[in-house]
PDB file of C-alpha atoms in Angstrom:
ATOM      1  CA  MET Z  43     -43.105  14.402  67.436  1.00 72.00           C
ATOM      2  CA  SER Z  44     -43.810  15.023  71.265  1.00 86.00           C
ATOM      3  CA  LEU Z  45     -40.997  12.913  73.615  1.00 90.00           C
ATOM      4  CA  PRO Z  46     -42.552   9.329  74.717  1.00 90.00           C
ATOM      5  CA  TYR Z  47     -40.477  10.336  78.207  1.00 93.00           C
ATOM      6  CA  ALA Z  48     -39.399  13.123  80.521  1.00 94.00           C
ATOM      7  CA  LEU Z  49     -36.561  15.288  79.297  1.00 94.00           C
ATOM      8  CA  ASP Z  50     -34.390  13.985  82.234  1.00 95.00           C
ATOM      9  CA  ALA Z  51     -35.643  10.094  81.837  1.00 95.00           C
ATOM     10  CA  LEU Z  52     -32.492   9.031  79.886  1.00 94.00           C
ATOM     11  CA  GLU Z  53     -29.807  10.880  82.472  1.00 94.00           C
ATOM     12  CA  PRO Z  54     -27.066  10.108  82.587  1.00 94.00           C
ATOM     13  CA  VAL Z  55     -26.451   8.743  79.017  1.00 93.00           C
ATOM     14  CA  ILE Z  56     -28.577  11.504  77.489  1.00 93.00           C
ATOM     15  CA  SER Z  57     -28.926  14.699  79.484  1.00 93.00           C
ATOM     16  CA  LYS Z  58     -31.839  16.909  79.879  1.00 94.00           C
ATOM     17  CA  GLN Z  59     -29.905  19.916  78.500  1.00 93.00           C
ATOM     18  CA  THR Z  60     -28.862  17.947  75.037  1.00 91.00           C
ATOM     19  CA  LEU Z  61     -32.489  16.701  74.654  1.00 89.00           C
ATOM     20  CA  GLU Z  62     -33.738  20.425  75.105  1.00 91.00           C
ATOM     21  CA  PHE Z  63     -31.409  21.587  72.424  1.00 87.00           C
ATOM     22  CA  HIS Z  64     -31.275  18.221  70.338  1.00 87.00           C
ATOM     23  CA  HIS Z  65     -34.981  17.671  70.584  1.00 89.00           C
ATOM     24  CA  GLY Z  66     -36.313  20.716  70.944  1.00 84.00           C
ATOM     25  CA  LYS Z  67     -34.349  22.938  69.107  1.00 84.00           C
ATOM     26  CA  HIS Z  68     -32.373  20.993  66.135  1.00 81.00           C
ATOM     27  CA  LEU Z  69     -35.527  19.002  65.162  1.00 88.00           C
ATOM     28  CA  ALA Z  70     -37.868  21.501  65.438  1.00 90.00           C
ATOM     29  CA  ALA Z  71     -35.785  23.517  63.129  1.00 92.00           C
ATOM     30  CA  TYR Z  72     -36.652  20.614  60.770  1.00 93.00           C
ATOM     31  CA  VAL Z  73     -40.010  20.208  60.970  1.00 93.00           C
ATOM     32  CA  ASN Z  74     -40.457  24.216  60.187  1.00 93.00           C
ATOM     33  CA  ASN Z  75     -37.883  24.062  57.391  1.00 95.00           C
ATOM     34  CA  LEU Z  76     -39.811  21.375  55.597  1.00 96.00           C
ATOM     35  CA  ASN Z  77     -43.246  22.672  56.367  1.00 94.00           C
ATOM     36  CA  GLY Z  78     -41.597  26.099  54.677  1.00 95.00           C
ATOM     37  CA  LEU Z  79     -40.812  23.802  51.617  1.00 96.00           C
ATOM     38  CA  LEU Z  80     -43.883  21.723  51.144  1.00 95.00           C
ATOM     39  CA  PRO Z  81     -46.554  24.151  49.676  1.00 95.00           C
ATOM     40  CA  ASP Z  82     -46.639  23.916  45.949  1.00 91.00           C
ATOM     41  CA  SER Z  83     -44.306  20.610  45.608  1.00 94.00           C
ATOM     42  CA  SER Z  84     -45.423  17.608  44.721  1.00 94.00           C
ATOM     43  CA  PHE Z  85     -44.819  16.178  48.252  1.00 96.00           C
ATOM     44  CA  GLU Z  86     -47.759  18.283  50.232  1.00 92.00           C
ATOM     45  CA  GLU Z  87     -50.124  15.373  50.661  1.00 91.00           C
ATOM     46  CA  ALA Z  88     -47.016  12.734  51.071  1.00 95.00           C
ATOM     47  CA  GLU Z  89     -46.098  10.650  53.986  1.00 96.00           C
ATOM     48  CA  LEU Z  90     -42.834  11.312  55.249  1.00 95.00           C
ATOM     49  CA  VAL Z  91     -41.189   8.023  54.009  1.00 96.00           C
ATOM     50  CA  GLU Z  92     -42.514   8.565  50.504  1.00 97.00           C
ATOM     51  CA  ILE Z  93     -41.182  12.078  50.489  1.00 97.00           C
ATOM     52  CA  VAL Z  94     -37.407  10.562  51.758  1.00 97.00           C
ATOM     53  CA  CYS Z  95     -37.622   7.897  49.202  1.00 97.00           C
ATOM     54  CA  LYS Z  96     -38.459  10.502  46.188  1.00 96.00           C
ATOM     55  CA  ALA Z  97     -37.426  13.614  47.267  1.00 96.00           C
ATOM     56  CA  GLU Z  98     -34.444  15.846  46.523  1.00 94.00           C
ATOM     57  CA  GLY Z  99     -32.223  18.680  47.679  1.00 95.00           C
ATOM     58  CA  GLY Z 100     -33.809  20.179  50.726  1.00 95.00           C
ATOM     59  CA  ILE Z 101     -36.957  18.703  50.676  1.00 96.00           C
ATOM     60  CA  LEU Z 102     -34.982  15.253  51.253  1.00 96.00           C
ATOM     61  CA  ASN Z 103     -32.929  16.571  53.892  1.00 95.00           C
ATOM     62  CA  ASN Z 104     -35.186  17.875  55.773  1.00 95.00           C
ATOM     63  CA  ALA Z 105     -37.931  15.032  55.622  1.00 96.00           C
ATOM     64  CA  GLY Z 106     -34.627  12.514  56.300  1.00 96.00           C
ATOM     65  CA  GLN Z 107     -33.648  14.138  59.197  1.00 95.00           C
ATOM     66  CA  ILE Z 108     -36.958  14.416  60.951  1.00 95.00           C
ATOM     67  CA  LEU Z 109     -37.843  10.720  59.950  1.00 96.00           C
ATOM     68  CA  ASN Z 110     -34.359   9.695  61.603  1.00 95.00           C
ATOM     69  CA  HIS Z 111     -35.200  11.650  64.488  1.00 94.00           C
ATOM     70  CA  GLU Z 112     -38.505  10.631  65.260  1.00 95.00           C
ATOM     71  CA  LEU Z 113     -37.260   6.769  64.713  1.00 96.00           C
ATOM     72  CA  TYR Z 114     -34.026   7.704  66.837  1.00 94.00           C
ATOM     73  CA  PHE Z 115     -35.976   9.464  69.816  1.00 93.00           C
ATOM     74  CA  GLY Z 116     -38.696   6.451  69.660  1.00 95.00           C
ATOM     75  CA  GLN Z 117     -36.426   3.657  70.455  1.00 96.00           C
ATOM     76  CA  PHE Z 118     -35.245   4.984  73.991  1.00 95.00           C
ATOM     77  CA  CYS Z 119     -36.106   4.144  77.739  1.00 93.00           C
ATOM     78  CA  ALA Z 120     -34.713   5.072  80.890  1.00 91.00           C
ATOM     79  CA  PRO Z 121     -31.575   3.343  81.420  1.00 90.00           C
ATOM     80  CA  LYS Z 122     -31.064  -0.081  82.360  1.00 85.00           C
ATOM     81  CA  ALA Z 123     -27.755  -1.763  83.525  1.00 75.00           C
ATOM     82  CA  GLU Z 124     -28.116  -5.165  82.007  1.00 81.00           C
ATOM     83  CA  ASN Z 125     -30.056  -4.331  78.621  1.00 89.00           C
ATOM     84  CA  GLN Z 126     -30.666  -6.985  76.265  1.00 92.00           C
ATOM     85  CA  PRO Z 127     -32.629  -7.561  73.282  1.00 95.00           C
ATOM     86  CA  VAL Z 128     -35.920  -9.314  73.090  1.00 89.00           C
ATOM     87  CA  GLY Z 129     -38.277 -11.805  71.099  1.00 94.00           C
ATOM     88  CA  LYS Z 130     -37.564 -12.391  67.393  1.00 96.00           C
ATOM     89  CA  VAL Z 131     -34.978  -9.540  66.433  1.00 97.00           C
ATOM     90  CA  ALA Z 132     -32.486 -11.136  69.528  1.00 97.00           C
ATOM     91  CA  GLU Z 133     -32.837 -14.519  67.803  1.00 97.00           C
ATOM     92  CA  ALA Z 134     -31.760 -12.564  64.377  1.00 98.00           C
ATOM     93  CA  ILE Z 135     -29.126 -10.837  66.059  1.00 98.00           C
ATOM     94  CA  VAL Z 136     -27.781 -13.984  67.124  1.00 98.00           C
ATOM     95  CA  ARG Z 137     -28.311 -15.746  63.439  1.00 98.00           C
ATOM     96  CA  ASP Z 138     -26.743 -12.997  61.520  1.00 98.00           C
ATOM     97  CA  PHE Z 139     -23.818 -11.749  63.871  1.00 98.00           C
ATOM     98  CA  GLY Z 140     -23.079 -14.611  66.101  1.00 98.00           C
ATOM     99  CA  SER Z 141     -24.036 -12.800  69.100  1.00 97.00           C
ATOM    100  CA  PHE Z 142     -25.181  -9.642  70.879  1.00 97.00           C
ATOM    101  CA  GLU Z 143     -21.663  -8.637  72.067  1.00 96.00           C
ATOM    102  CA  ALA Z 144     -20.805  -9.317  67.993  1.00 98.00           C
ATOM    103  CA  PHE Z 145     -23.223  -7.149  66.657  1.00 98.00           C
ATOM    104  CA  LYS Z 146     -22.641  -4.068  69.614  1.00 97.00           C
ATOM    105  CA  ASP Z 147     -18.709  -3.966  68.297  1.00 97.00           C
ATOM    106  CA  GLU Z 148     -19.463  -4.258  64.704  1.00 97.00           C
ATOM    107  CA  PHE Z 149     -22.327  -1.501  65.299  1.00 97.00           C
ATOM    108  CA  GLN Z 150     -20.244   0.670  67.378  1.00 96.00           C
ATOM    109  CA  LYS Z 151     -17.171   0.488  65.178  1.00 96.00           C
ATOM    110  CA  LYS Z 152     -19.210   1.477  62.340  1.00 97.00           C
ATOM    111  CA  GLY Z 153     -20.927   4.421  64.189  1.00 93.00           C
ATOM    112  CA  ALA Z 154     -17.242   5.790  65.126  1.00 92.00           C
ATOM    113  CA  THR Z 155     -15.466   5.296  61.889  1.00 94.00           C
ATOM    114  CA  LEU Z 156     -18.496   7.143  59.604  1.00 91.00           C
ATOM    115  CA  PHE Z 157     -16.541  10.270  58.555  1.00 88.00           C
ATOM    116  CA  GLY Z 158     -18.552  13.451  59.484  1.00 85.00           C
ATOM    117  CA  SER Z 159     -22.144  13.316  59.976  1.00 89.00           C
ATOM    118  CA  GLY Z 160     -24.697  10.869  59.763  1.00 93.00           C
ATOM    119  CA  TRP Z 161     -26.534   7.842  61.325  1.00 95.00           C
ATOM    120  CA  VAL Z 162     -25.629   4.258  62.050  1.00 97.00           C
ATOM    121  CA  TRP Z 163     -28.502   1.813  61.589  1.00 98.00           C
ATOM    122  CA  LEU Z 164     -29.533  -1.920  62.195  1.00 98.00           C
ATOM    123  CA  SER Z 165     -32.276  -2.242  59.637  1.00 98.00           C
ATOM    124  CA  ALA Z 166     -33.922  -5.842  58.024  1.00 98.00           C
ATOM    125  CA  ASP Z 167     -34.263  -6.555  54.645  1.00 97.00           C
ATOM    126  CA  ASN Z 168     -37.789  -8.064  53.626  1.00 95.00           C
ATOM    127  CA  ASP Z 169     -36.542 -11.699  54.458  1.00 95.00           C
ATOM    128  CA  GLY Z 170     -36.102 -10.338  57.819  1.00 95.00           C
ATOM    129  CA  LYS Z 171     -31.797 -10.932  57.833  1.00 98.00           C
ATOM    130  CA  LEU Z 172     -30.431  -7.675  59.633  1.00 98.00           C
ATOM    131  CA  VAL Z 173     -27.998  -5.432  58.058  1.00 98.00           C
ATOM    132  CA  ILE Z 174     -25.845  -2.852  59.561  1.00 98.00           C
ATOM    133  CA  SER Z 175     -25.214   0.536  57.266  1.00 97.00           C
ATOM    134  CA  GLN Z 176     -23.613   4.012  57.811  1.00 96.00           C
ATOM    135  CA  GLU Z 177     -25.659   6.455  56.438  1.00 95.00           C
ATOM    136  CA  ALA Z 178     -24.508  10.361  55.779  1.00 93.00           C
ATOM    137  CA  ASN Z 179     -26.386  13.310  56.513  1.00 92.00           C
ATOM    138  CA  ALA Z 180     -30.022  12.745  56.024  1.00 92.00           C
ATOM    139  CA  ALA Z 181     -30.263   9.396  54.709  1.00 95.00           C
ATOM    140  CA  ASN Z 182     -32.200   6.506  55.620  1.00 97.00           C
ATOM    141  CA  PRO Z 183     -32.320   2.754  55.178  1.00 98.00           C
ATOM    142  CA  VAL Z 184     -35.684   2.923  53.623  1.00 97.00           C
ATOM    143  CA  GLN Z 185     -33.966   4.283  50.543  1.00 97.00           C
ATOM    144  CA  LYS Z 186     -32.533   1.210  50.052  1.00 97.00           C
ATOM    145  CA  GLY Z 187     -35.803  -0.832  50.498  1.00 96.00           C
ATOM    146  CA  LEU Z 188     -34.934  -1.764  53.764  1.00 98.00           C
ATOM    147  CA  THR Z 189     -36.980  -1.463  57.268  1.00 97.00           C
ATOM    148  CA  PRO Z 190     -34.924   0.519  59.973  1.00 98.00           C
ATOM    149  CA  LEU Z 191     -35.268  -0.868  63.061  1.00 98.00           C
ATOM    150  CA  LEU Z 192     -32.410   0.918  65.208  1.00 98.00           C
ATOM    151  CA  THR Z 193     -30.308   3.993  65.254  1.00 97.00           C
ATOM    152  CA  PHE Z 194     -27.258   5.733  66.733  1.00 96.00           C
ATOM    153  CA  ASP Z 195     -26.969   9.911  65.496  1.00 92.00           C
ATOM    154  CA  VAL Z 196     -23.330  10.271  65.192  1.00 90.00           C
ATOM    155  CA  TRP Z 197     -23.565  14.253  64.221  1.00 73.00           C
ATOM    156  CA  GLU Z 198     -21.772  15.907  67.107  1.00 73.00           C
ATOM    157  CA  HIS Z 199     -24.956  17.496  68.246  1.00 75.00           C
ATOM    158  CA  ALA Z 200     -26.384  14.356  69.381  1.00 73.00           C
ATOM    159  CA  TYR Z 201     -23.430  14.098  72.160  1.00 71.00           C
ATOM    160  CA  TYR Z 202     -21.415  16.791  72.339  1.00 72.00           C
ATOM    161  CA  LEU Z 203     -23.097  18.633  75.459  1.00 68.00           C
ATOM    162  CA  ASP Z 204     -22.525  15.454  77.307  1.00 77.00           C
ATOM    163  CA  PHE Z 205     -19.493  13.691  75.683  1.00 74.00           C
ATOM    164  CA  GLN Z 206     -17.499  16.742  74.045  1.00 79.00           C
ATOM    165  CA  ASN Z 207     -15.747  14.483  70.861  1.00 81.00           C
ATOM    166  CA  HIS Z 208     -15.697  11.007  72.426  1.00 80.00           C
ATOM    167  CA  ARG Z 209     -17.991   9.855  69.667  1.00 82.00           C
ATOM    168  CA  PRO Z 210     -17.394   5.855  70.795  1.00 86.00           C
ATOM    169  CA  ASP Z 211     -18.139   6.656  74.856  1.00 88.00           C
ATOM    170  CA  HIS Z 212     -21.598   8.164  73.435  1.00 90.00           C
ATOM    171  CA  LEU Z 213     -22.225   5.059  71.343  1.00 91.00           C
ATOM    172  CA  ALA Z 214     -20.998   2.233  74.095  1.00 91.00           C
ATOM    173  CA  ALA Z 215     -23.511   4.603  76.383  1.00 91.00           C
ATOM    174  CA  LEU Z 216     -26.564   4.181  74.303  1.00 94.00           C
ATOM    175  CA  TRP Z 217     -27.158   0.456  74.977  1.00 95.00           C
ATOM    176  CA  GLN Z 218     -28.052   1.405  78.434  1.00 94.00           C
ATOM    177  CA  ILE Z 219     -31.588   3.117  77.083  1.00 95.00           C
ATOM    178  CA  ILE Z 220     -32.382   1.290  74.172  1.00 96.00           C
ATOM    179  CA  ASP Z 221     -36.027   0.002  74.594  1.00 96.00           C
ATOM    180  CA  TRP Z 222     -35.550  -3.066  72.549  1.00 96.00           C
ATOM    181  CA  ASN Z 223     -39.495  -3.664  72.664  1.00 94.00           C
ATOM    182  CA  VAL Z 224     -39.663  -0.962  70.284  1.00 96.00           C
ATOM    183  CA  VAL Z 225     -36.755  -2.131  68.106  1.00 97.00           C
ATOM    184  CA  GLU Z 226     -38.630  -5.640  68.195  1.00 96.00           C
ATOM    185  CA  GLN Z 227     -42.038  -4.208  67.025  1.00 96.00           C
ATOM    186  CA  ARG Z 228     -40.311  -2.435  64.214  1.00 96.00           C
ATOM    187  CA  TYR Z 229     -39.020  -6.152  63.238  1.00 96.00           C
ATOM    188  CA  GLY Z 230     -42.317  -7.896  63.313  1.00 85.00           C
ATOM    189  CA  LYS Z 231     -41.003 -10.662  61.690  1.00 61.00           C
TER     190      LYS Z 231
END
């Protein structure tokens, strides 16, 4: 997956150096690992989501990280000071969380309190109801029948170069670079 923006487009929220490492090396390693594991497996011709929902062990771990990172890197745009959700997803956030601020607070809290490494997700169920979940390691909400809309990576490699061990500061800054049009397209209700 190539990035839909320049390596320095997300600065100062995510630095060029972090993107070079996180996307260019870290994600690339998962892709290389999965490509090495797929031959002679029952997943050689499977789509990524199918692999994540059915595989175990190393195949699941690498496929899950690829899917998670594709969704993560695909949701960003250049920083905007007053960045707000749009369309039906904006309406659903107010409906299901009371306000955008209440949603942000809960989302950041779940991201900050996830023990160890993983992801915090905003997803939709089959009826369009929004839910926030914490997923450890390579897990993804698709494994629970949900549609992932938005995610923050809370593995240290995602923020350590820019924020050191200040995960909450990293989470608070990410709102500036969310491309809400992408989130709206993923919601599609």
